Every structure is written in structure tokens, then in C-alpha cells.
Coordinates of C-alpha atoms in Angstrom, one line a residue:
Chain A
M1 CA 34.1 43.8 -36.1
T2 CA 30.9 44.8 -35.6
L3 CA 27.4 43.3 -35.3
T4 CA 25.1 45.2 -37.4
P5 CA 22.2 45.6 -36.3
G6 CA 19.4 43.6 -38.1
G7 CA 15.6 45.0 -36.2
T8 CA 14.8 48.5 -35.7
A9 CA 13.7 50.0 -32.2
H10 CA 11.2 48.7 -31.0
R11 CA 8.8 47.9 -28.5
R12 CA 5.8 46.2 -28.8
T13 CA 3.9 43.6 -27.1
L14 CA 4.8 40.1 -28.8
R15 CA 1.5 38.7 -27.6
W16 CA 0.3 34.6 -28.0
Q17 CA -1.7 33.4 -30.4
T18 CA -3.6 30.7 -30.6
A19 CA -2.8 29.0 -34.0
R20 CA -5.2 26.4 -35.8
V21 CA -3.2 23.3 -37.5
L22 CA -4.4 23.2 -41.1
A23 CA -2.5 20.1 -41.9
V24 CA 0.7 17.7 -42.1
R25 CA 3.1 16.1 -43.9
D26 CA 6.5 15.1 -44.0
E27 CA 9.9 16.0 -45.3
T28 CA 12.2 13.1 -44.5
P29 CA 11.2 10.5 -41.7
R30 CA 12.3 12.7 -38.8
A31 CA 11.5 16.3 -40.5
R32 CA 7.4 17.4 -40.4
T33 CA 5.6 20.4 -41.2
F34 CA 3.0 21.7 -40.2
R35 CA 0.6 25.1 -41.4
L36 CA -0.5 26.7 -39.3
A37 CA -3.2 29.5 -39.5
L38 CA -2.9 33.1 -37.5
P39 CA -5.5 34.6 -36.2
E40 CA -3.6 37.5 -35.6
P41 CA -0.8 37.2 -39.2
R42 CA 1.9 38.9 -38.3
P43 CA 4.3 39.8 -41.5
H44 CA 7.7 37.7 -41.0
L45 CA 10.7 38.3 -43.0
P46 CA 12.2 34.9 -44.5
G47 CA 15.1 33.5 -41.3
Q48 CA 12.7 34.2 -38.6
Y49 CA 11.4 32.1 -35.9
Y50 CA 8.1 31.4 -33.7
V51 CA 8.0 30.0 -30.2
V52 CA 5.1 27.2 -29.5
R53 CA 4.7 26.9 -26.0
L54 CA 2.2 23.8 -25.1
T55 CA -0.1 23.5 -22.2
A56 CA -0.5 21.0 -19.8
P57 CA -3.9 20.4 -17.7
D58 CA -2.3 21.9 -14.2
G59 CA 0.1 24.3 -16.7
Y60 CA 2.7 22.8 -16.7
T61 CA 4.0 24.5 -20.3
A62 CA 7.2 23.4 -23.1
S63 CA 8.0 25.8 -25.5
R64 CA 10.3 25.3 -28.3
D65 CA 11.8 28.5 -31.1
Y66 CA 11.3 26.4 -34.4
S67 CA 11.9 28.2 -37.9
V68 CA 9.7 29.6 -40.0
A69 CA 9.7 27.7 -44.0
S70 CA 7.3 28.9 -45.9
P71 CA 7.3 32.5 -47.4
P72 CA 5.9 35.6 -46.3
D73 CA 2.4 35.6 -47.8
D74 CA -1.1 37.4 -47.4
T75 CA -3.3 33.9 -46.0
G76 CA -2.1 34.7 -42.8
E77 CA -0.6 31.1 -42.5
I78 CA 2.6 29.7 -41.9
E79 CA 4.9 26.8 -42.6
L80 CA 7.5 24.5 -39.3
T81 CA 8.9 22.0 -40.4
V82 CA 10.6 20.1 -37.0
E83 CA 12.3 17.8 -36.7
R84 CA 12.0 15.2 -34.7
L85 CA 14.8 14.9 -31.9
D86 CA 15.6 11.8 -29.9
D87 CA 13.6 12.7 -26.4
G88 CA 12.6 15.8 -28.1
E89 CA 9.7 16.8 -24.6
V90 CA 8.0 19.1 -28.0
S91 CA 9.5 17.6 -31.0
E92 CA 8.2 14.4 -30.9
F93 CA 4.8 15.7 -29.1
L94 CA 4.0 17.8 -31.9
H95 CA 4.8 14.9 -34.1
D96 CA 3.3 11.9 -32.8
V97 CA 0.1 14.2 -31.1
V98 CA 0.1 17.3 -33.1
V99 CA -3.4 16.4 -35.9
P100 CA -4.9 18.6 -38.6
G101 CA -7.7 20.4 -36.2
D102 CA -5.4 20.8 -33.0
E103 CA -4.9 24.4 -32.2
L104 CA -1.2 25.4 -30.5
E105 CA 0.1 28.8 -28.7
V106 CA 2.2 30.7 -31.0
R107 CA 4.2 33.9 -31.2
G108 CA 6.7 35.8 -33.5
P109 CA 8.0 35.9 -35.8
I110 CA 11.1 36.6 -34.0
G111 CA 14.8 37.2 -34.9
Y112 CA 17.5 38.7 -36.2
F113 CA 18.3 36.1 -39.1
G114 CA 16.0 36.9 -41.2
W115 CA 16.8 39.0 -45.1
D116 CA 15.0 41.5 -46.6
A117 CA 15.2 41.0 -49.8
S118 CA 17.2 44.0 -50.5
S119 CA 20.9 42.6 -51.6
P120 CA 22.3 39.2 -52.7
A121 CA 22.5 36.9 -49.5
L122 CA 24.7 33.5 -50.3
L123 CA 22.5 30.5 -48.2
V124 CA 24.4 27.2 -46.4
G125 CA 22.3 25.2 -44.7
G126 CA 23.3 22.5 -42.6
G127 CA 20.3 19.5 -41.7
S128 CA 17.8 20.5 -40.1
G129 CA 19.4 24.3 -40.7
V130 CA 17.8 25.0 -44.5
V131 CA 14.8 25.6 -43.1
P132 CA 14.9 29.9 -42.8
L133 CA 17.0 29.0 -45.5
M134 CA 14.3 27.3 -47.3
A135 CA 12.0 30.6 -46.4
M136 CA 14.5 32.5 -48.3
L137 CA 15.0 30.5 -51.4
R138 CA 10.7 30.7 -51.6
H139 CA 10.6 34.4 -51.1
A140 CA 13.1 35.0 -54.1
R141 CA 12.2 32.5 -56.6
R142 CA 8.3 34.1 -56.0
I143 CA 9.1 37.8 -55.8
G144 CA 10.9 36.9 -59.4
R145 CA 13.8 37.6 -58.2
P146 CA 15.8 33.9 -57.5
D147 CA 18.8 35.5 -58.7
L148 CA 19.9 37.2 -55.5
V149 CA 20.2 33.8 -53.3
R150 CA 22.4 30.8 -53.7
L151 CA 22.0 28.1 -51.9
V152 CA 24.2 25.5 -50.2
V153 CA 22.4 22.2 -48.3
S154 CA 24.8 19.8 -46.6
A155 CA 22.0 16.8 -46.0
R156 CA 23.6 13.4 -44.9
S157 CA 21.6 11.2 -47.6
P158 CA 19.4 11.9 -50.4
E159 CA 16.8 10.5 -47.7
D160 CA 17.5 13.1 -45.0
L161 CA 17.3 16.3 -47.3
Y162 CA 14.9 18.8 -46.2
Y163 CA 12.1 19.4 -49.8
A164 CA 14.1 17.5 -52.2
D165 CA 11.4 18.5 -54.7
E166 CA 11.6 21.9 -54.5
L167 CA 15.3 22.6 -54.3
P168 CA 16.5 22.1 -57.1
G169 CA 17.3 25.0 -59.1
P170 CA 20.2 27.0 -60.8
E171 CA 19.9 28.5 -57.2
T172 CA 20.7 25.6 -55.4
T173 CA 23.5 22.6 -54.7
V174 CA 23.8 19.9 -52.2
I175 CA 25.9 18.1 -51.0
Y176 CA 25.9 15.1 -49.0
T177 CA 28.4 14.0 -46.0
R178 CA 27.9 9.9 -46.2
H179 CA 25.7 8.5 -48.9
A180 CA 25.4 9.7 -52.1
P181 CA 23.0 10.1 -54.7
P182 CA 25.5 7.8 -58.5
D183 CA 24.6 10.9 -59.6
A184 CA 25.5 13.0 -57.6
G185 CA 28.7 14.7 -59.3
R186 CA 30.3 15.1 -56.1
A187 CA 32.5 12.5 -53.8
V188 CA 30.4 12.6 -50.2
G189 CA 32.5 14.8 -47.6
R190 CA 31.9 18.0 -45.7
L191 CA 31.3 21.6 -46.7
A192 CA 34.6 22.3 -48.8
I193 CA 36.0 25.6 -49.5
A194 CA 35.2 24.1 -53.4
D195 CA 32.0 24.1 -52.4
V196 CA 31.7 27.9 -51.8
A197 CA 33.8 29.9 -53.5
P198 CA 32.3 29.8 -56.7
L199 CA 28.9 31.6 -55.0
V200 CA 30.8 34.2 -53.9
R201 CA 30.1 37.5 -56.0
G202 CA 31.2 40.3 -54.0
G203 CA 29.0 42.3 -50.9
E204 CA 26.3 39.6 -50.4
T205 CA 25.5 39.2 -46.1
A206 CA 25.9 34.9 -45.9
Y207 CA 23.4 33.6 -43.6
V208 CA 24.5 30.3 -42.2
C209 CA 22.3 27.7 -40.6
G210 CA 22.7 24.4 -39.0
S211 CA 24.3 23.1 -35.5
S212 CA 26.6 24.1 -33.8
G213 CA 29.5 22.7 -35.3
F214 CA 28.7 22.5 -38.7
A215 CA 28.0 26.6 -37.9
D216 CA 32.1 26.5 -36.7
A217 CA 32.5 25.5 -40.5
A218 CA 30.6 26.7 -42.9
T219 CA 32.0 29.8 -41.5
H220 CA 35.3 28.7 -42.0
V221 CA 34.9 28.0 -44.6
L222 CA 32.8 31.2 -45.8
I223 CA 35.8 33.7 -44.1
E224 CA 38.7 31.4 -46.6
A225 CA 36.2 31.7 -49.5
G226 CA 36.3 35.5 -49.0
V227 CA 33.8 36.7 -47.1
Q228 CA 33.7 39.1 -44.9
V229 CA 33.6 37.9 -41.2
Q230 CA 30.9 41.2 -40.3
D231 CA 28.7 40.6 -43.2
I232 CA 27.8 36.6 -41.6
R233 CA 25.1 36.0 -39.8
V234 CA 24.8 32.2 -37.9
E235 CA 22.0 31.0 -36.7
R236 CA 22.6 28.1 -34.8
F237 CA 20.7 25.0 -33.0
G238 CA 21.5 23.9 -30.1
P239 CA 19.8 20.5 -29.0
S240 CA 16.0 21.7 -28.3
G241 CA 13.1 18.8 -28.0
Chain B
M1 CA -3.5 31.2 -17.8
A2 CA -2.9 29.3 -21.1
G3 CA -4.5 27.2 -23.4
I4 CA -4.3 24.0 -22.5
T5 CA -2.7 21.7 -25.6
R6 CA -4.9 18.8 -26.2
G7 CA -2.5 15.6 -25.1
F8 CA -0.4 16.7 -23.7
V9 CA 1.0 15.9 -20.1
G10 CA 4.4 17.2 -20.4
R11 CA 7.2 15.2 -18.8
R12 CA 6.8 16.4 -15.1
R13 CA 9.8 13.9 -14.2
E14 CA 12.0 16.1 -14.9
R15 CA 11.2 19.2 -13.5
D16 CA 13.2 20.8 -10.4
S17 CA 12.7 23.5 -8.2
R18 CA 15.6 25.6 -8.7
L19 CA 14.2 26.0 -13.0
P20 CA 12.8 29.4 -13.1
P21 CA 8.9 28.5 -15.5
G22 CA 9.2 27.6 -18.8
Q23 CA 12.7 26.1 -18.4
Y24 CA 13.7 22.7 -19.6
D25 CA 17.5 20.9 -17.7
A26 CA 19.8 21.0 -20.6
R27 CA 22.0 18.3 -18.2
D28 CA 25.2 16.9 -20.5
E29 CA 24.5 20.0 -23.0
W30 CA 24.9 23.5 -23.1
P31 CA 23.9 24.5 -26.1
V32 CA 25.9 27.5 -28.2
L33 CA 23.9 30.4 -29.6
H34 CA 25.2 33.7 -31.2
A35 CA 23.9 35.7 -33.7
E36 CA 27.9 36.4 -35.3
A37 CA 30.6 34.7 -36.3
T38 CA 32.1 33.5 -33.8
P39 CA 36.2 35.1 -33.6
N40 CA 39.4 34.2 -31.8
I41 CA 40.0 36.4 -29.2
T42 CA 43.8 35.4 -28.3
T43 CA 44.8 36.7 -24.3
D44 CA 47.0 39.0 -25.4
R45 CA 44.4 40.5 -27.2
W46 CA 42.0 40.7 -25.0
T47 CA 41.4 43.9 -22.6
F48 CA 38.2 44.5 -20.5
T49 CA 37.4 48.1 -20.4
I50 CA 35.0 50.7 -17.6
E51 CA 34.1 53.6 -19.1
G52 CA 31.3 56.0 -19.4
L53 CA 29.7 57.7 -16.1
V54 CA 33.3 56.9 -14.1
E55 CA 35.7 58.8 -12.5
N56 CA 38.6 56.6 -13.9
T57 CA 38.2 55.1 -17.3
V58 CA 39.8 51.6 -16.4
T59 CA 41.2 49.4 -18.7
W60 CA 42.7 45.9 -18.0
D61 CA 44.7 43.5 -19.9
W62 CA 44.6 39.2 -19.9
D63 CA 47.3 39.6 -16.6
E64 CA 45.9 42.5 -14.9
I65 CA 42.6 41.6 -14.7
H66 CA 43.8 38.2 -13.4
A67 CA 46.1 39.8 -11.0
L68 CA 42.6 41.1 -9.1
P69 CA 41.0 39.0 -5.9
R70 CA 39.3 35.9 -7.6
S71 CA 35.8 35.3 -7.2
R72 CA 33.5 32.7 -8.6
Y73 CA 29.7 31.4 -8.9
E74 CA 28.1 28.5 -8.3
G75 CA 24.8 28.1 -9.6
D76 CA 22.2 28.1 -12.6
I77 CA 21.9 29.7 -15.9
H78 CA 19.0 30.3 -17.2
C79 CA 18.5 30.9 -22.2
V80 CA 15.9 32.3 -23.3
T81 CA 15.2 29.6 -26.0
T82 CA 14.8 27.9 -22.3
W83 CA 17.3 25.6 -22.0
S84 CA 18.6 26.1 -18.1
K85 CA 22.8 24.8 -16.8
L86 CA 22.0 23.6 -13.4
G87 CA 24.9 23.5 -11.0
M88 CA 27.5 25.4 -12.6
T89 CA 30.9 26.9 -11.5
F90 CA 32.1 30.1 -13.3
D91 CA 35.9 31.4 -11.6
G92 CA 36.3 34.7 -12.8
V93 CA 36.1 38.8 -11.1
S94 CA 33.7 40.3 -9.4
V95 CA 31.7 42.3 -11.4
D96 CA 32.0 44.1 -7.3
T97 CA 35.4 44.1 -8.0
L98 CA 36.0 46.6 -10.8
L99 CA 34.1 49.5 -10.9
A100 CA 35.7 49.8 -7.4
A101 CA 37.9 51.0 -9.8
A102 CA 36.2 53.0 -11.8
K103 CA 34.2 54.2 -9.7
P104 CA 30.7 55.1 -10.9
Q105 CA 29.5 58.4 -10.7
P106 CA 26.2 59.0 -8.9
S107 CA 23.8 59.6 -12.1
A108 CA 25.3 56.2 -13.5
T109 CA 21.7 53.7 -13.4
H110 CA 22.7 52.0 -16.5
V111 CA 25.1 50.3 -18.2
M112 CA 26.1 49.0 -21.6
A113 CA 27.2 45.9 -22.0
V114 CA 30.4 44.9 -24.5
S115 CA 31.8 42.4 -26.9
H116 CA 34.6 41.8 -29.1
T117 CA 32.4 41.8 -31.6
G118 CA 30.6 44.1 -31.7
Y119 CA 27.6 42.9 -29.2
T120 CA 26.0 44.6 -26.2
T121 CA 23.2 44.3 -24.2
N122 CA 21.8 46.6 -21.6
L123 CA 21.7 45.7 -17.8
P124 CA 20.5 47.7 -15.1
L125 CA 23.8 49.1 -13.2
D126 CA 21.4 47.4 -9.7
D127 CA 21.5 43.9 -11.6
I128 CA 25.6 43.8 -11.5
T129 CA 26.4 45.5 -8.8
G130 CA 25.8 43.1 -5.0
G131 CA 27.8 40.4 -5.9
K132 CA 25.1 39.7 -8.9
A133 CA 27.7 39.7 -11.9
W134 CA 31.5 38.7 -12.7
V135 CA 33.8 38.9 -15.3
V136 CA 35.1 35.1 -15.9
W137 CA 37.0 32.8 -17.8
D138 CA 37.2 29.3 -16.6
A139 CA 33.7 27.6 -16.5
D140 CA 33.6 24.5 -14.0
G141 CA 37.1 23.9 -13.7
E142 CA 38.7 24.4 -17.4
P143 CA 39.1 27.9 -19.3
L144 CA 36.1 29.2 -20.9
S145 CA 36.2 27.6 -24.8
T146 CA 35.8 29.9 -28.2
I147 CA 31.8 29.4 -28.5
H148 CA 30.9 29.9 -24.7
G149 CA 32.3 33.4 -24.8
G150 CA 36.3 32.6 -24.0
P151 CA 38.7 33.6 -23.0
A152 CA 36.5 35.8 -20.8
R153 CA 32.6 37.2 -20.7
L154 CA 30.3 38.7 -18.3
L155 CA 27.9 36.3 -16.3
V156 CA 24.5 37.7 -15.1
P157 CA 23.4 34.5 -13.8
H158 CA 20.6 36.1 -12.3
L159 CA 18.9 37.3 -15.4
Y160 CA 18.6 34.9 -19.2
F161 CA 21.8 33.9 -20.6
W162 CA 21.9 37.2 -23.2
K163 CA 23.0 39.3 -20.4
S164 CA 25.6 37.2 -19.7
A165 CA 27.9 39.0 -23.4
K166 CA 30.2 36.4 -24.2
W167 CA 33.8 37.9 -25.7
V168 CA 33.1 40.3 -23.4
S169 CA 35.3 43.9 -23.8
G170 CA 33.9 46.2 -21.6
L171 CA 31.2 47.7 -19.7
R172 CA 30.1 52.0 -20.6
L173 CA 28.1 53.4 -18.1
M174 CA 25.2 55.7 -18.3
D175 CA 22.2 57.9 -16.6
H176 CA 19.9 56.6 -19.1
D177 CA 18.9 52.9 -20.6
E178 CA 19.8 52.3 -23.6
Q179 CA 18.7 48.9 -25.6
G180 CA 22.1 46.8 -27.2
F181 CA 21.6 44.0 -29.5
W182 CA 19.2 42.0 -28.5
E183 CA 16.8 44.2 -27.4
R184 CA 16.4 46.5 -30.1
N185 CA 15.4 43.0 -31.7
G186 CA 12.0 42.2 -29.6
Y187 CA 14.2 41.0 -27.0
H188 CA 12.9 42.3 -23.1
D189 CA 14.9 45.1 -21.3
R190 CA 15.9 43.2 -18.3
G191 CA 15.4 39.3 -18.8
D192 CA 14.7 38.2 -15.3
P193 CA 14.0 34.4 -16.4
W194 CA 11.4 33.3 -12.7
T195 CA 9.0 36.2 -14.7
E196 CA 9.8 35.0 -18.0
Q197 CA 11.0 38.1 -19.0
R198 CA 12.0 37.4 -22.9
Y199 CA 10.3 39.1 -25.1
Q200 CA 9.7 43.3 -25.2
G201 CA 6.2 43.6 -23.5
D202 CA 6.0 40.4 -21.5

């Protein structure tokens, strides 16, 4: 097995910058998207993340990583989608306090989990794990290459599905694990080989994102469906606030 | 000094002097973070090799490394993604014991830790000698689970945890520094949590 480096060697400084909150909108009852204007925009690869740092008046700080949901563009703006976690020090603050006009310290983009749109990608996300994958899908659609991606999203119920208005398309498959709409065309249940196998075309890189349990289950399904283990990249969302 | 965030006071009741700046206490959680598919390395296939600038290239299998004198770490671990776990116990063997068998050459200054998955991470030799690093197979008295790097991982608890390579397969001694997987992808070359060496340039 080998783990291929994702980035080129670099020693640049990832400086903190102060982003302005332009807009806030709900994706689900527990997920909210923050649109930020960056004074020093840096191009990101779809799939990468930013760190958000909060600072109290006495200097106490708390920071967490959040995936960029928006595709790279030239607006100097990014969108971060944040799931509200119970007792999440940072996510609860972002949900309960932050409004347009506020400033947030951020740095990025960071991460190995990036797709450069040069080859086919099979994207498998669970819950909030769809966020970085959505950046990939949006990018593929924007550059006119939606044929390069296949996205499988696992959600507990229709109410928990992020980006519900934007997801439907020939590139996307939504599976529900607990409650499905009447027209879902698939019984509720966890991700299975039958969901993935028809999407494996050979030569793609698989990007798996979700909780650690979901990531391991999805990885297993992908391998069973014929994806080589070295062609699978994983981003895990541990419990973090 | 960072800019103050409007309305943020933080949760000071959760602070603990054992937490480096910017870290929170994960308490009963042990988050799992790695970039590759979780491998299944069974103990009968596991080996650990020290090579490079050493007098003896040495490989231990599972039984051989368990025959070495045991060493325990009791203390805290810190992940760059801001969680820490306090009061952990890891059992294994000191890297000092392993290096004593391999006998580093005087020119060796750095190591590349290598995993059975192909993962790599670089460390100054000084950071894994003098009782500061272990190869461990038990965590809190239980065999190290696969998702946490079992059957055995490197443990360098005074640095961010990406240096503690899961599924470790060996150390390569070098006379220069050379970036590993996360370091090439923007993480700091050393990773001291107390000075928040998270990313290149920190």
C-alpha cells in the first residue's frame, strides 16, 4: 500500500486573516452556511478546509476546522457549512451569535483532501461529510465537467440532507438511512455495495468523508465494489465543536 | 495578539493547565483522524525496521519486539485539530531501546517514521531519544485498536499527534531533514503543541 502525497512541497506561511461575514443561511435545522469575504484570498482545491479561530477579550482562543463548501472562484469569498454539535464550543457560538457584518479570524486553505478536477472522482459522503464533496460537485458543474464526478450522499432523513435544492442531478445519488421520502426508490438502510458498484468506472479516485464509522464502512463498500485501497482518500469528522 | 471575536467568552470551566494553547479536552472521546483507508495489519504480518544511518539495520517481528524490556507512558496527547486527551496510558517499548540495538551513526540527525500504509512523518532524532518516544501496542490497558494505529504505532506525545505514526513499520535515520506526508501538505516540520507549531511558518 502507498499513500500518495497530495500537495507539492511548500514552506509558505499560512497567515491568519480577518474575514467578514457576508451572509448566513440555514441548510438544515442543524447546519448553517457562512459566506465570508477574505481580505487575502487564496485559491483552494475543492475539498480543502479553513480553520476558524475565536478569541475572548482575555486572549482565550478556540479554533476548529471547517470544510469549504463553495467552489474556487474569483470573488474572494468562501462558504463554510458548520454543523451545530451539542455542547460544541465553536459551532454553537457560530450558530447562536454570528451575524452578517461580524469578523472571524480564519486561515487556509489546508488539507490533502482536495480534488484538482483532472481525473474522475467518486465522492461518498455521510451527514455533514457532504460539505467538501459539495465543493467538488459545484466545481465540476461550474467548469462544465459534471461527467467527472459521481456523488453518493447518505442522510438520516430528508430534513437532514444538506444542499437539498442543489443536489439532484445525473451525477448524484441520495440514500436515506432512517426515513426516506415516498418517491425515494430505495428502502431505507445503510450504504451498500449495490449503491456504489454501478458508479465504479475504473480509474477514479474515491473521496470519502463523514464520521469515522461512516468512513470505515464506506471504505469497505468501495473496496468490495472494486476500488483499489490506494485510490481512496478519507476525511474523518471527529467530534469537535 | 489575535483580534477579539465579538460576543465570544469561551468556556473557561473546561480549561486545564495541562492543555496547550488552543486545545480542548476531548474527555471520553478519542477522535480518529487519518487520510488513508484504515488498513488491517495483523500481528503476524507486522514488522518494525530501523534502517538508514545505523550500524545495524534491525527488524523486529511481533514476538521479538514484545521480548524487549517494556516501557510505559502516562500522560497527555495533543492533536493538531485541537483536541487533547489527558491522563492516557500507553504500553510498549522505548525508542531508546530500539535505537540501542541499531546504533545510530554519529551523522544521523533526523528520522523519517514510516507506516505500513506508506504514511511518513519526519522528526529530529533529539525528539525521539532520551525517553521521549515509544512504539506502543496497548492504550489504557487494552490492545491498541486498528483505527488508532493498532497493532502498533509510534508515540511521540510531546509533539502533535500526527508525528505519532499509526501502523508504524519503522524508522529511517537521515543526516538531514526531509518532509513527510503531512509536512509536505502544509503541516509544521516539528509540531510543538506548546508553541502551536501547527502549520508551516508557525
